[in-house]
Coordinates of C-alpha atoms and ligand atoms in Angstrom, one line a residue:
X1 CA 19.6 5.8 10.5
X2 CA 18.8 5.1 14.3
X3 CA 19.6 1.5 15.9
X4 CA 16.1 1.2 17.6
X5 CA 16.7 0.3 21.9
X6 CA 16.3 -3.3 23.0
X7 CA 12.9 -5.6 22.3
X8 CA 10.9 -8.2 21.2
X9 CA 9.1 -8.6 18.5
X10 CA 6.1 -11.0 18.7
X11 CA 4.3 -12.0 15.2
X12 CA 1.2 -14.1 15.3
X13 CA 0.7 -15.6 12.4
X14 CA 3.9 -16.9 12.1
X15 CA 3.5 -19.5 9.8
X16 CA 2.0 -17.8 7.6
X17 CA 2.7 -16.1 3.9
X18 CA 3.6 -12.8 4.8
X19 CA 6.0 -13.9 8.0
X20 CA 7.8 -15.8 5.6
X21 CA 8.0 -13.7 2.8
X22 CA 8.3 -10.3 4.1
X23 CA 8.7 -10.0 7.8
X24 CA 10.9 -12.1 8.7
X25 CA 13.6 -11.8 5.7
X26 CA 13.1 -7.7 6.2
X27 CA 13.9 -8.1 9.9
X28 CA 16.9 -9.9 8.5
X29 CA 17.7 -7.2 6.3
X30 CA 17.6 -4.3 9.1
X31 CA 20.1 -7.2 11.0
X32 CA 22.5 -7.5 8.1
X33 CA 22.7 -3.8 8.1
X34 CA 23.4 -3.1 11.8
X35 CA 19.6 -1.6 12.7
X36 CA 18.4 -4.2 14.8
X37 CA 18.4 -3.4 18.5
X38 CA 22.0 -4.8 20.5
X39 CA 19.2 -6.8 22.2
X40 CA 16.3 -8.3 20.4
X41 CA 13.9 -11.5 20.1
X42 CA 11.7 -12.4 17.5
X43 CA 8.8 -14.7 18.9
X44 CA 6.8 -16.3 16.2
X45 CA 3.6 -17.2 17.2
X46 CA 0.9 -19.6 16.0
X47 CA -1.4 -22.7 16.5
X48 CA 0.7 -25.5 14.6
X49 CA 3.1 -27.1 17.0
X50 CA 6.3 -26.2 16.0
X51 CA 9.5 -26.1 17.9
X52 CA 12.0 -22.7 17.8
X53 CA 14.5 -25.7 15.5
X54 CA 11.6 -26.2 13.5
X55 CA 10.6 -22.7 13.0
X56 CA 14.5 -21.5 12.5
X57 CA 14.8 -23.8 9.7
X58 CA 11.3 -22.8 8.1
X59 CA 12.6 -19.0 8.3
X60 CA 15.3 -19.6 7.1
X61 CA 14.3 -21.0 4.0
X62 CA 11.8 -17.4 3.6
X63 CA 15.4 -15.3 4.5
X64 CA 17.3 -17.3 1.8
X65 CA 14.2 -16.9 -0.6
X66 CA 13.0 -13.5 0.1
X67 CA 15.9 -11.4 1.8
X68 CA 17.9 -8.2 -0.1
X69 CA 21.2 -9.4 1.3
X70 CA 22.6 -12.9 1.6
X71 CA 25.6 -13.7 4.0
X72 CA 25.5 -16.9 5.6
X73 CA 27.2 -16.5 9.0
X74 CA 24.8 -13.6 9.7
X75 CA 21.4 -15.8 8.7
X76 CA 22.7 -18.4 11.6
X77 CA 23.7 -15.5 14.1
X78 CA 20.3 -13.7 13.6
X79 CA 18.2 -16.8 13.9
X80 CA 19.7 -17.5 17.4
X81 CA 17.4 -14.6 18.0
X82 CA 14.2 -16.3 16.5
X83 CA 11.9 -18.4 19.1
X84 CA 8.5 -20.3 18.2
X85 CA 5.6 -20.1 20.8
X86 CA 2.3 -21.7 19.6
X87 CA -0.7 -19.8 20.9
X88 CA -4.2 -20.5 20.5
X89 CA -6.1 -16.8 19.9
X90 CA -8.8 -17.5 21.3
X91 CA -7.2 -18.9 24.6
X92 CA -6.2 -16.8 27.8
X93 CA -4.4 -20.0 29.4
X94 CA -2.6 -19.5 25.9
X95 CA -2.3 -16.3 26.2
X96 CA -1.3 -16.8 29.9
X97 CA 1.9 -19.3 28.8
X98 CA 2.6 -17.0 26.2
X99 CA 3.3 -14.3 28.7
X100 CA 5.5 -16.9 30.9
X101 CA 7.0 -17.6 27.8
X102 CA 8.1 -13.6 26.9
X103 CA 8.9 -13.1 30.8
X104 CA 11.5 -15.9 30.5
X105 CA 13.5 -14.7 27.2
X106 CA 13.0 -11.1 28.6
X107 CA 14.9 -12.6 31.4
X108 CA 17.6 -14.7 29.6
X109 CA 18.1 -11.6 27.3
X110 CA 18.0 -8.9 30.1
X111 CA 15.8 -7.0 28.1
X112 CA 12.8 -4.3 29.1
X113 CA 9.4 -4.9 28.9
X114 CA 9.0 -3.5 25.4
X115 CA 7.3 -5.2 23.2
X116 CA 5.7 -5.1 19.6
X117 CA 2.5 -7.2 18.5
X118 CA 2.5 -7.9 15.2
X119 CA -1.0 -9.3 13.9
X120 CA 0.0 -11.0 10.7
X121 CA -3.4 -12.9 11.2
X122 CA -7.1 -13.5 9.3
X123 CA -8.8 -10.5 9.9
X124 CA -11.2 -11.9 12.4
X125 CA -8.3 -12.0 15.4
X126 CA -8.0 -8.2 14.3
X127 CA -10.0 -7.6 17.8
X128 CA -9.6 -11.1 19.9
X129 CA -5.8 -11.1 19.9
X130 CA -5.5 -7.4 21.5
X131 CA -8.7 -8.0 23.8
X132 CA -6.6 -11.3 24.9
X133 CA -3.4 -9.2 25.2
X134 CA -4.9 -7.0 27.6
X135 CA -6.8 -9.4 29.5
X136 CA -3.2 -11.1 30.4
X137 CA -1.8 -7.5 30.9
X138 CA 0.2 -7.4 27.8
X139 CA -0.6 -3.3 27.4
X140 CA 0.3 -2.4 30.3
X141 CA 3.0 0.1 29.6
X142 CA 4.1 0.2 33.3
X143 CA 7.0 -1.3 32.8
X144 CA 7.8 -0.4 29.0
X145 CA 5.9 0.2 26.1
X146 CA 3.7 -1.8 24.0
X147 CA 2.7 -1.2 20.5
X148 CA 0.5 -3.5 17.9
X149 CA 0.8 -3.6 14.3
X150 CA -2.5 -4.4 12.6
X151 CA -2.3 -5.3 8.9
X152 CA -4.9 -4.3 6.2
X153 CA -8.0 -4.8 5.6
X154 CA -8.8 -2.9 8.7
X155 CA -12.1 -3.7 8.5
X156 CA -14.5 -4.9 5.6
X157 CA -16.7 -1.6 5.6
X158 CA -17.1 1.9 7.3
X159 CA -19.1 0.2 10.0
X160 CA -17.2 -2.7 10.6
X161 CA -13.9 -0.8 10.6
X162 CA -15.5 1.5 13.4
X163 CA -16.2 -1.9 15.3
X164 CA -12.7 -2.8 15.0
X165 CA -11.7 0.2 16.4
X166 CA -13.6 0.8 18.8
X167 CA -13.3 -2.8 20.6
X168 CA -9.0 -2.0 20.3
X169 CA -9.2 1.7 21.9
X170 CA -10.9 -0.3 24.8
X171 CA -7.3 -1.6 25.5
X172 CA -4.8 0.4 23.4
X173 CA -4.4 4.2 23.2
X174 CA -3.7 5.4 19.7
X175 CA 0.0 6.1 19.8
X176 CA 0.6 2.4 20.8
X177 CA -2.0 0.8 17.7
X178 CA 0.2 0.9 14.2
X179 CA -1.8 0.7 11.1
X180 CA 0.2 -0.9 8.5
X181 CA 0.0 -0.3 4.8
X182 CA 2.8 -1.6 2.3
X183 CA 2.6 1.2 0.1
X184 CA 3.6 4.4 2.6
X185 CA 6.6 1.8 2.9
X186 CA 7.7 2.4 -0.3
X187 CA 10.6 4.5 -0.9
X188 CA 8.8 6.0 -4.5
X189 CA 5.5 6.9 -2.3
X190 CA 7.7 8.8 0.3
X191 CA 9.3 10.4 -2.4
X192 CA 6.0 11.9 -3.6
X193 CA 6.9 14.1 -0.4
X194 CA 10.3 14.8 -0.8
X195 CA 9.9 15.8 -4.4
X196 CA 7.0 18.0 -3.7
X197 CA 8.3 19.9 -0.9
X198 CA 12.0 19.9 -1.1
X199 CA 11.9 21.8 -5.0
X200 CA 10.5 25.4 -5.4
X201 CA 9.2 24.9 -9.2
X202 CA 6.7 22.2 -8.2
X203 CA 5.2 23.7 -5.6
X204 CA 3.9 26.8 -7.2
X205 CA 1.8 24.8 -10.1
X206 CA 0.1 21.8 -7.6
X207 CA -3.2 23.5 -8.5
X208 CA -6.5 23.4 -9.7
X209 CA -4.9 26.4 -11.7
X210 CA -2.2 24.6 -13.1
X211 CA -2.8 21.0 -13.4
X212 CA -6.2 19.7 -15.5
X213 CA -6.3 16.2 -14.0
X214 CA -4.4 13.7 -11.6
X215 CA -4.4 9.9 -12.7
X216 CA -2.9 7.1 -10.6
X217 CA -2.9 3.1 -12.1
X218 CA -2.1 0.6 -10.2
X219 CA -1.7 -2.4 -12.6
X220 CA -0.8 -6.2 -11.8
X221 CA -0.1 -8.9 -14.3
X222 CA -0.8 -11.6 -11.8
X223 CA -4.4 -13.2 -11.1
X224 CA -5.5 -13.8 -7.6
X225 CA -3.0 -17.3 -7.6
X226 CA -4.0 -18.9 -3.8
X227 CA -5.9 -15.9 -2.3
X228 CA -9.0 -16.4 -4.1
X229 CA -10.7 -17.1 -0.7
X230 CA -9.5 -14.3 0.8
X231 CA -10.0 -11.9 -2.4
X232 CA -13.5 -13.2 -2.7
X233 CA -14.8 -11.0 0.5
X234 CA -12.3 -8.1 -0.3
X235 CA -12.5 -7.3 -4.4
X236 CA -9.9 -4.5 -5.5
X237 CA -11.9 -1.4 -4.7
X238 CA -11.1 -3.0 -0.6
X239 CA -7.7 -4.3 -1.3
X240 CA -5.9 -1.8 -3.2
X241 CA -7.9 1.5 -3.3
X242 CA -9.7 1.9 0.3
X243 CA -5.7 1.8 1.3
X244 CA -2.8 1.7 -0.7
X245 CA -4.3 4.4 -3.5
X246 CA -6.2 6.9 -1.1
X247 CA -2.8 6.8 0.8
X248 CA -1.1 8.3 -2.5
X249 CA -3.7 10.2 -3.2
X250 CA -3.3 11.9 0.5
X251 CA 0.2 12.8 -0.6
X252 CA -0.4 13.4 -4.0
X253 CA -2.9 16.4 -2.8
X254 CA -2.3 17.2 1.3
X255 CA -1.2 20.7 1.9
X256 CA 2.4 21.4 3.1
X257 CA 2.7 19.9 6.9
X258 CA 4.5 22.3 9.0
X259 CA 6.7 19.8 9.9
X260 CA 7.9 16.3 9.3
X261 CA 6.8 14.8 12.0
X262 CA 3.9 12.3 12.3
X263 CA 1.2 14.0 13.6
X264 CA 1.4 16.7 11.1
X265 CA 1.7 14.9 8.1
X266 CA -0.9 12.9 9.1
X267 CA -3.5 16.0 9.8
X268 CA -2.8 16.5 6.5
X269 CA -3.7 13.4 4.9
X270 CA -6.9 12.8 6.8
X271 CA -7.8 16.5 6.0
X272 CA -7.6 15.3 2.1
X273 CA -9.9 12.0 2.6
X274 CA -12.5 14.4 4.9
X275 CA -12.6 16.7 1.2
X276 CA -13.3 13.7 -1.6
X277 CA -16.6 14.4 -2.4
X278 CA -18.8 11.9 -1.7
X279 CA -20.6 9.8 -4.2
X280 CA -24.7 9.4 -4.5
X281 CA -26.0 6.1 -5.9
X282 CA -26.3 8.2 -9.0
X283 CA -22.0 8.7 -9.1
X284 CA -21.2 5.5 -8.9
X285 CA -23.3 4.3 -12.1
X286 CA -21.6 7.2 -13.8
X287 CA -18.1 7.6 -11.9
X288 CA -17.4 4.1 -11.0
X289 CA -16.7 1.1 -12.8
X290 CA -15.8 -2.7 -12.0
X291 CA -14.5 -5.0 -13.9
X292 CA -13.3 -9.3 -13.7
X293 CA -10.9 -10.9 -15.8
X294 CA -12.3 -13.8 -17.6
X295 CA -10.2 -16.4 -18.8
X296 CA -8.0 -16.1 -22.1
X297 CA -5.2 -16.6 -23.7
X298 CA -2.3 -14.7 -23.6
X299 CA 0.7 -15.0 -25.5
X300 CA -0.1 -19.1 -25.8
X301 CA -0.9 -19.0 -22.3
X302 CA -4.3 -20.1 -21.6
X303 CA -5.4 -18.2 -18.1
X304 CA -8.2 -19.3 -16.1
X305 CA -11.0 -16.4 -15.5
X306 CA -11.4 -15.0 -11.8
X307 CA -14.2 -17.5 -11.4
X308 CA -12.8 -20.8 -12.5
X309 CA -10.2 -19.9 -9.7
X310 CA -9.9 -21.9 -6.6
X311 CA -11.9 -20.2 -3.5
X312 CA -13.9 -18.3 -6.1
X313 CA -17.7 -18.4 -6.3
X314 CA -18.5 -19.2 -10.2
X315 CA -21.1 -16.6 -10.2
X316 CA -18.6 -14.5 -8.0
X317 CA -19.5 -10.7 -8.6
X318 CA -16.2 -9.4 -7.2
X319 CA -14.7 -7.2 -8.7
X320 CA -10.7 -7.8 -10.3
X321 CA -10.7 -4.0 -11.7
X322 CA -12.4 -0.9 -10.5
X323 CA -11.8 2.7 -11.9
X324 CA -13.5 5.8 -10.4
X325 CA -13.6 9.5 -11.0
X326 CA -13.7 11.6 -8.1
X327 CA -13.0 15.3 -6.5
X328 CA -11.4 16.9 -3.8
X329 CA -13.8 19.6 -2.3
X330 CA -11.4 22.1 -1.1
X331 CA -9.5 25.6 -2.8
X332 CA -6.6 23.5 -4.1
X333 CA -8.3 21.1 -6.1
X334 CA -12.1 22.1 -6.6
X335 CA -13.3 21.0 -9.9
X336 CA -9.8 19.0 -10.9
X337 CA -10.8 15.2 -11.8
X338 CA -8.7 12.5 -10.0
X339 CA -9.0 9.3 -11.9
X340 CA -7.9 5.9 -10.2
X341 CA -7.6 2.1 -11.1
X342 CA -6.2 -0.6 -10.2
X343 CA -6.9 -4.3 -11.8
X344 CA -5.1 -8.2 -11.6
X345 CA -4.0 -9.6 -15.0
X346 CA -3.7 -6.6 -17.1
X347 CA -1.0 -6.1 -18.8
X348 CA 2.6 -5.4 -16.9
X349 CA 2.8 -4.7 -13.0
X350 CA 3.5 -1.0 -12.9
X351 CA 2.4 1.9 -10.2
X352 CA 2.1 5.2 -11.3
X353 CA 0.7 9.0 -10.2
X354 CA 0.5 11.1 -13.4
X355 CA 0.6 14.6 -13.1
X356 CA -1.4 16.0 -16.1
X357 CA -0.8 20.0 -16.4
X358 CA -3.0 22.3 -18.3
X359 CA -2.1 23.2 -21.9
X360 CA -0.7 26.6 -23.0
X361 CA -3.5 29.3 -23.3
X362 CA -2.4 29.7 -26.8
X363 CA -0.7 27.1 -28.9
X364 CA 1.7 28.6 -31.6
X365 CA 3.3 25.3 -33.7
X366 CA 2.9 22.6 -35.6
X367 CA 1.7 19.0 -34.7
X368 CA -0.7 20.7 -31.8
X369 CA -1.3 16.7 -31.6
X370 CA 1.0 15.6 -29.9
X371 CA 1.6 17.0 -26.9
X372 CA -1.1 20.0 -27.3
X373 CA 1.4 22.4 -25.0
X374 CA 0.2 20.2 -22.1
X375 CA 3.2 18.2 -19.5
X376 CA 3.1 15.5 -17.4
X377 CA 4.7 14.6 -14.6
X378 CA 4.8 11.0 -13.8
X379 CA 5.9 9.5 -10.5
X380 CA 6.7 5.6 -11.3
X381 CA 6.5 4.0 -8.0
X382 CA 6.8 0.7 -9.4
X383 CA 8.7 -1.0 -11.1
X384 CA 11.8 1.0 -12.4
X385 CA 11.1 3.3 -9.9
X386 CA 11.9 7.1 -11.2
X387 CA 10.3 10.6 -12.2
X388 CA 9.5 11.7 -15.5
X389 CA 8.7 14.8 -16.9
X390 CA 7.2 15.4 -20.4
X391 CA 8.0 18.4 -22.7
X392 CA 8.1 19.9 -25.8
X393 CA 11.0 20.5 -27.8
X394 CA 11.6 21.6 -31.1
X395 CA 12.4 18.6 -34.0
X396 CA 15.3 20.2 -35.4
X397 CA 15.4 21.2 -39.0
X398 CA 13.0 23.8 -40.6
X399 CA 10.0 24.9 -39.5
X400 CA 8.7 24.7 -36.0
X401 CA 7.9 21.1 -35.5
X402 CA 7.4 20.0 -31.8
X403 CA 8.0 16.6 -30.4
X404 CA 7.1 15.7 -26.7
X405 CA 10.4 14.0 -25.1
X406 CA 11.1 12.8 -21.5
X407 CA 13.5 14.6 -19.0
X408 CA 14.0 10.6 -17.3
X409 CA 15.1 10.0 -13.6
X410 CA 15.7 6.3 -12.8
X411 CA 15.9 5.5 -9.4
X412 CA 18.0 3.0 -10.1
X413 CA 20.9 5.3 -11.1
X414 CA 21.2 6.4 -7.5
X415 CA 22.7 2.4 -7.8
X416 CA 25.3 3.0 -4.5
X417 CA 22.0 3.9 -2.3
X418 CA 20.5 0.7 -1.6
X419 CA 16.8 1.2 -1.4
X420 CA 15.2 -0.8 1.3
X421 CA 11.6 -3.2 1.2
X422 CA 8.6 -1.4 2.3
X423 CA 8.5 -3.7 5.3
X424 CA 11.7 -3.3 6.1
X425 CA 11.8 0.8 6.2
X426 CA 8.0 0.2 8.2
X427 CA 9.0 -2.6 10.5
X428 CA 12.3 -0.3 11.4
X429 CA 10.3 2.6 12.1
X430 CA 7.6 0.8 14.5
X431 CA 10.8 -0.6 16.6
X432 CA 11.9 3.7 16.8
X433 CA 8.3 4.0 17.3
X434 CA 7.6 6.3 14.5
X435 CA 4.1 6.4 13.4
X436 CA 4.7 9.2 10.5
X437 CA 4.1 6.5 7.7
X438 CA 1.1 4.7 9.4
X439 CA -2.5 5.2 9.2
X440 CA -4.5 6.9 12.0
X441 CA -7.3 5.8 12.8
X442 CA -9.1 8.6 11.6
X443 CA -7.9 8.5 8.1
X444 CA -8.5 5.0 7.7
X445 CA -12.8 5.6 8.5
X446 CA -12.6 8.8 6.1
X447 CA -11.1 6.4 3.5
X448 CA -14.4 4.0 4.4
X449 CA -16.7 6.8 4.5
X450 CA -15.3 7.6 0.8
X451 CA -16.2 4.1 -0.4
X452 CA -18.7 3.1 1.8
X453 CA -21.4 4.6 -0.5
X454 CA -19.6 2.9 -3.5
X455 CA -19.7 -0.9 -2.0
X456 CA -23.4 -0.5 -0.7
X457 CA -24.5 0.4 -4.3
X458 CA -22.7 -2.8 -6.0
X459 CA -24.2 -4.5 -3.1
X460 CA -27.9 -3.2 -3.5
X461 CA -28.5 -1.8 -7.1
X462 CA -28.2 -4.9 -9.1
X463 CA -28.2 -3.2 -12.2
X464 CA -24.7 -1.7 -12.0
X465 CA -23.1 -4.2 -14.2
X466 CA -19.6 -6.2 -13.6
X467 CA -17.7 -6.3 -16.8
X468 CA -15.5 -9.0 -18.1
X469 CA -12.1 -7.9 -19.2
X470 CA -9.8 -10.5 -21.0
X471 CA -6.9 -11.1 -19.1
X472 CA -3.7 -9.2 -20.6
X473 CA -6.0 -6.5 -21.4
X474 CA -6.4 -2.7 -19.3
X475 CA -9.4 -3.3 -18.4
X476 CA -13.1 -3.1 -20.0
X477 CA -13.3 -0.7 -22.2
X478 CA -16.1 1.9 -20.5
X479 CA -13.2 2.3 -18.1
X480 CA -12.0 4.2 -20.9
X481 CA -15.2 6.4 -21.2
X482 CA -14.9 7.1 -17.9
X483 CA -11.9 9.7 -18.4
X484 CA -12.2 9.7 -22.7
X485 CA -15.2 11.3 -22.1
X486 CA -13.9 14.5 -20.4
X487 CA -11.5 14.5 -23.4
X488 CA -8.5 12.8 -21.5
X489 CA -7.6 9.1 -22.3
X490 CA -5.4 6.9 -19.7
X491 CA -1.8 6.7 -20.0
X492 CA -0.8 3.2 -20.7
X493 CA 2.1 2.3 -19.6
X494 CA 2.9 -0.8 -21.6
X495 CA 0.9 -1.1 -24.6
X496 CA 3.0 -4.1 -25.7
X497 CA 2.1 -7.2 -24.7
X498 CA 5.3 -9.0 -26.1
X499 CA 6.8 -6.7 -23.4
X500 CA 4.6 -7.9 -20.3
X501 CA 6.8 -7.2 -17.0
X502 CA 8.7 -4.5 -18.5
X503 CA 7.9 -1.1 -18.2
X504 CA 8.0 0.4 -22.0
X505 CA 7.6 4.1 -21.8
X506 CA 5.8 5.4 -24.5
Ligands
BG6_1 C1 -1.6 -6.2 -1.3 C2 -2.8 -6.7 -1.9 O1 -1.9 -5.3 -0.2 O2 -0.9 -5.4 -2.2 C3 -2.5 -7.6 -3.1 O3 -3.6 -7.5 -1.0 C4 -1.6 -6.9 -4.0 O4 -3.7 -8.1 -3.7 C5 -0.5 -6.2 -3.3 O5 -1.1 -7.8 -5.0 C6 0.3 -5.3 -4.3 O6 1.4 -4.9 -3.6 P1 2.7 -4.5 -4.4 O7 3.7 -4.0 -3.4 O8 3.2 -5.7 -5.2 O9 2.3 -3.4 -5.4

């Protein structure tokens, strides 16, 4: 891997979760293994008043917590390089001192005007921080390059992620505005790539004529915990499947770029979100459903319900679950179903794209039940991270009995490879300035224009009911019409609940 050149890395929000958790520790991670630039500064940046003491110490409780590797000399070397500026957003004499402030360690560190923005803010500085950036000259590339990293949700809706973008490309060309999403971090969802195009017997059946139906879950055992303010305006269908899922889905079903590189791969993604069919008011009563967890008791544990939770409106209609039905309109996929969902407090945290092949024409043995001369291919991206392919073999002894087993690839048995945090592998490849695993603009509005239709039906037909789920549960159960009814059911990862938190293949 490439040590990225000298610069500085500015976070607003720097007191906040994510800094702590994830940024920071990840930065400390790319340090510990020699891919930080000879030359760097982190500036954290936010209103309390903290000193760069103060704020080393407070990140260095989030590296102890939160980092891969622990070496004590290295967590006081690399927070020599951590600094503490508080800015007020909304402020250009802020914004003004702030620049002072970058000038001066620039200085001290004799390092070029190249700089990354990283807006680990509320959404609404999503426009007022870059606007402010620019009014102070902080995208001029004149003198080096200047790049911002916006986090999700970019936006709330098709029209208001429009807004967003069009007030940034006021400032910012694309190449310098970086879209983050968590899941094209992860190794498992790159490897969705890698497995698809490196392997000549894949390739081949990735068809409508080959392949009967593609399902991807996205299951959490945790509740909302302290987000429910924030997760009250977003719902799952916003925080999980407008981003994270559509991104897997885009790799899951993109044709073969012509090359690696970012601007290919990501023609091919956006092509993929312009072909999912758009749903009618109609669709979404039939192809959509949504779901809260109500409070329960699981395994002793009494659980409060989505809307006893703090932040929560007790007659909240957000939804905790949603599960849709769609298709991709193009030669590859016309007619194949694509079946998603994603929900809090169901049973085990597991992320997985299932493959679901067609059955032989003709099935010739015994116990056609159990695996009916169909495979599966399922790509676990989380946890136990791996590949596995089901097929039928013969139960030896008489007759011609046929059992489904697993050909089983754990990624953990590549144990010498240490397998970097999304943010880390992300945060590296914004200081290279590599946008491959980013989202362009473009694909993030085809994404809204997917699920626009979706929210402003919830919004406006108050007959599409929410249903209650008990926590621990998959879901409500007309989630599992949704895909019983074309004669399929939903793989369940963990139907255990005495095993919640560990995958259980079944
Ligand atoms: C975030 C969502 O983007 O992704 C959270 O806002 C969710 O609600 C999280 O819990 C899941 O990420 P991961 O990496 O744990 O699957």
């Amino acid at each position: 891997m490439r040590k990225p050149e000298n610069q500085i890395i500015l976070i607003f929000g720097a007191s906040g979760d994510l800094t702590k958790r994830k940024l920071v520790p990840s930065l400390y991670d790319l340090y510990d293994q020699n891919l930080m630039p000879d030359k760097f500064a982190i500036i954290g940046a936010s209103r309390s008043d903290l000193g760069d003491a103060n704020y080393r110490n407070e990140m260095k409780e989030g590296i102890i917590k939160f980092a891969l590797s622990q070496n004590k000399e290295k967590i006081d070397d690399f927070l020599n390089s951590v600094f503490y500026q508080s800015v007020d957003a909304k402020s250009i004499d802020s914004f003004l001192a702030l620049k002072n402030r970058l000038q001066k360690i620039m200085d001290e560190l004799q390092v070029a005007e190249k700089i990354i923005f990283y807006l680990s803010t509320p959404p609404s500085l999503y426009s007022v921080i870059p606007e402010n950036l620019a009014k102070v000259e902080l995208n001029n590339e004149q003198k080096g390059w200047k790049r911002i990293i916006i986090e999700k949700p970019f936006g709330y809706n098709l029209e208001t992620a429009k807004e967003l973008n069009a007030s940034l490309k006021l400032n910012w060309k694309e190449n310098q505005i970086y879209r983050i999403d968590h899941y094209l971090g992860k190794e498992t969802v790159q490897n969705v790539l890698v497995t698809r195009f490196s392997n000549g017997i894949f390739e081949p059946l990735w068809n409508r004529n080959y392949i009967d139906h593609i399902e991807i879950t996205s299951a959490e055992s945790i509740g909302v915990e302290k987000r429910g303010g924030y997760y009250e305006g977003s719902g799952a269908l916003r925080d999980m499947i407008q981003n994270h899922l559509l991104q897997l889905v885009g790799l899951i079903a993109m044709e073969p770029p012509s090359s690696m590189d970012s601007e290919s791969i990501r023609n091919e993604t956006e092509k993929v979100f312009q072909s999912i069919r758009k749903m009618s008011e109609k669709d979404v009563h039939k192809s959509v459903i949504r779901g809260q967890y109500l409070s329960s008791t699981v395994k002793g544990e009494k659980m409060l319900g989505y809307r006893e939770e703090n932040g929560v409106n007790p007659e909240s209609k957000t939804e905790t679950y949603a599960a849709l039905k769609f298709y991709i309109d193009n030669w590859r996929w016309g007619g194949i179903p694509f079946y998603i969902r994603t929900g809090k407090r169901l049973p085990t945290r597991v992320t997985e794209a299932v493959i679901h092949f067609k059955s032989t024409p003709h099935f010739l043995f015994q116990n056609k039940s159990i695996n009916n001369g169909s495979n599966q291919l399922i790509i676990r991206i989380q946890p136990d991270e791996g590949i596995l392919l089901k097929i039928g073999m013969k139960v030896p002894g008489g007759g011609f009995n046929v059992q489904t087993v697993n050909m089983d690839f754990h990624y953990s048995e590549l144990a010498h490879q240490r397998v970097p945090s999304a943010y880390e592998r992300l945060l590296l490849d914004s200081m290279l300035g590599d946008s491959t695993l980013f989202a362009r603009g473009d694909a993030v509005m085809s994404a809204w224009e997917f699920l626009d239709p979706v929210l402003t039906a919830w919004k406006n037909d108050k007959s599409i009911p929410i249903y209650g789920y008990p926590c621990g549960t998959w879901g409500p159960e007309v989630a599992d019409e949704l895909i019983e009814k074309d004669g399929s059911t939903w793989r369940y990862p963990c139907k255990n609940l005495a095993d919640d938190g560990i995958y259980c293949e079944l």
